[in-house]
Amino acid sequence: MTFSSKQIQAGLEEYKGEWSTPQITHLLKRVMFGAKPADVNYFKTKTLSQSVEELLKPQLYPEPPLNYYNTADYTDPTGIALGATWAFAAYGDGTLNSKRRNSYKAWWLQQMFYQGRSIHEKMILFWHNHFSTEADTVSDARYLYKHHSLLRKFALGNFKTFVREMSIDPAMLVYLNGNKNTKTAPDENYGRELQELFTMGKGAGSKYTEDDVKAASRVLTGYVVNAQAIDYSFTPNRHDTSDKTFSSYYNNTVIKGKSGTDGMLELEELVDMLFLKEELSKFICRKIYQFFVHYDLNETIEKNIITPLAEIFRKNNFEISPVLSTLFKSQFFYDAQLYGAVIKSPLDLIIGNLREFEVIFPNPITEFVDVYMLFVEVVRQGTIMQQSIGDPPNVAGWAAYYQQPIFYEAWITSDTYPKRVQYTDTMLANGITRNGKKIQIDAIAFAKNLPKPNDPNLLITDSIALLYKVPVSAEKIEQLKRDILLSGQLSDYYWTEIWDTMLVRPQDTMTLVKSKLQSLYQYLLSLPEYQLT
């Protein structure tokens, strides 16, 4: 981790340099989960500008999560059949709700795995970390799915509308006690996090006061969750109808108290007031920068990157896509120092690995039960590496995105690193089996997609170009070739012969080729270089 932004002179001017594998894989690994060989080749036919604009297109909304859990011993008590969605059904009981939460999480990772050529899924994860909720606390899987739908809807949309809708989202109302916030017993939880974590942050330019927290909380009184409708509702007699006065930081704004259903209009005024502050746009642009580029923020980054991005954000009425478009087309983003300067999150590692090696799952239509069961295990793998989808550790999200000074380095510990290696070793050697169905990396299929796999030198260098974002020495490449592919033989022809023979007489050398490729990729995926993106 030798990156230093102080050494980069470039800013947000459009990148005009080379557009080939190094730049494309850098972009794809940052904005998607992994860089599939087919995607890399696809974007080689596009310009940088065309590539970024295509990546910023939202994906079609997927079908909701399904009941995969009906068995001979268990039937959904609310009457939802196997293969039907539970997302809009009655609650049922705790046992059922637990099964639905598993379904929801497995469904979510399926969306990441099957994603199209779009940043959409990565942005959903970004906002999940930003508007953090914990599935175990929210509990009701239906609220979790509705919350996810909100993340999906606004992931590339208007942040101002997003904040308003998030403030009355059932899952958020439950998670931060908004549904318990009344005029007689005001709860400051959401009013505080709305400013501290969701809009203003805790930087030097954020000078809201404790009284501002209390005033915002009073504005937000009266909202409750309607379990039957799976939505919020507003109860006027729980709403504080007195005036709410804010500090000089907010220009001494007064939100006049309103009675009846007009009380809901106060939320609009609160959001309008928050979005008048320039610090809000800077705070969001900092978070985008730290998530997609690097955690290092200093005066140079503030001046050359954050401040102009924040101005773009404001000029575009808080639309998210123009900010992303400018950043991902910029000269700064493609500085070679940024390649491999970030440690992969567990989900980047796991989903990226599945996608880059194009692991084949059972048919998601006819064998959806098996697919869900396998993805439940994929969820578990993320959890043991300290990134449980749907369950960040607290309202601030995962520490790797905010905890100074280590940030992403928090992902790697003496406990998690061996588990990362164990996962990739397992996927190469034996795979994961559930319900009699297996997912496994096919090392031969991956190699076949390379330009010239019968050349041991190119096999290794082309693999590294796709899997790594940091250089590997010529000495290391020569060692890998000699020790693994050539088994100590002196001539490259040894590998060429066994590969070419496999293509015409698989029974002769396929087992040998497979063993060598598995050993090669197990070694490559175990190294620290594979943990970087």
CSV table of C-alpha atoms in Angstrom, one decimal, residues 59 103 140 302 351 406 493 512:
chain,number,residue,atom,x,y,z
A,59,GLN,CA,-30.3,-2.4,-14.4
A,103,SER,CA,-33.9,-16.1,1.3
A,140,ASP,CA,-39.0,-8.4,9.5
A,302,GLU,CA,-10.1,18.2,-1.2
A,351,ILE,CA,-18.4,-12.5,-5.8
A,406,ILE,CA,-6.5,1.7,8.8
A,493,TYR,CA,7.2,-27.4,-25.1
A,512,LEU,CA,-2.5,-33.7,-15.5
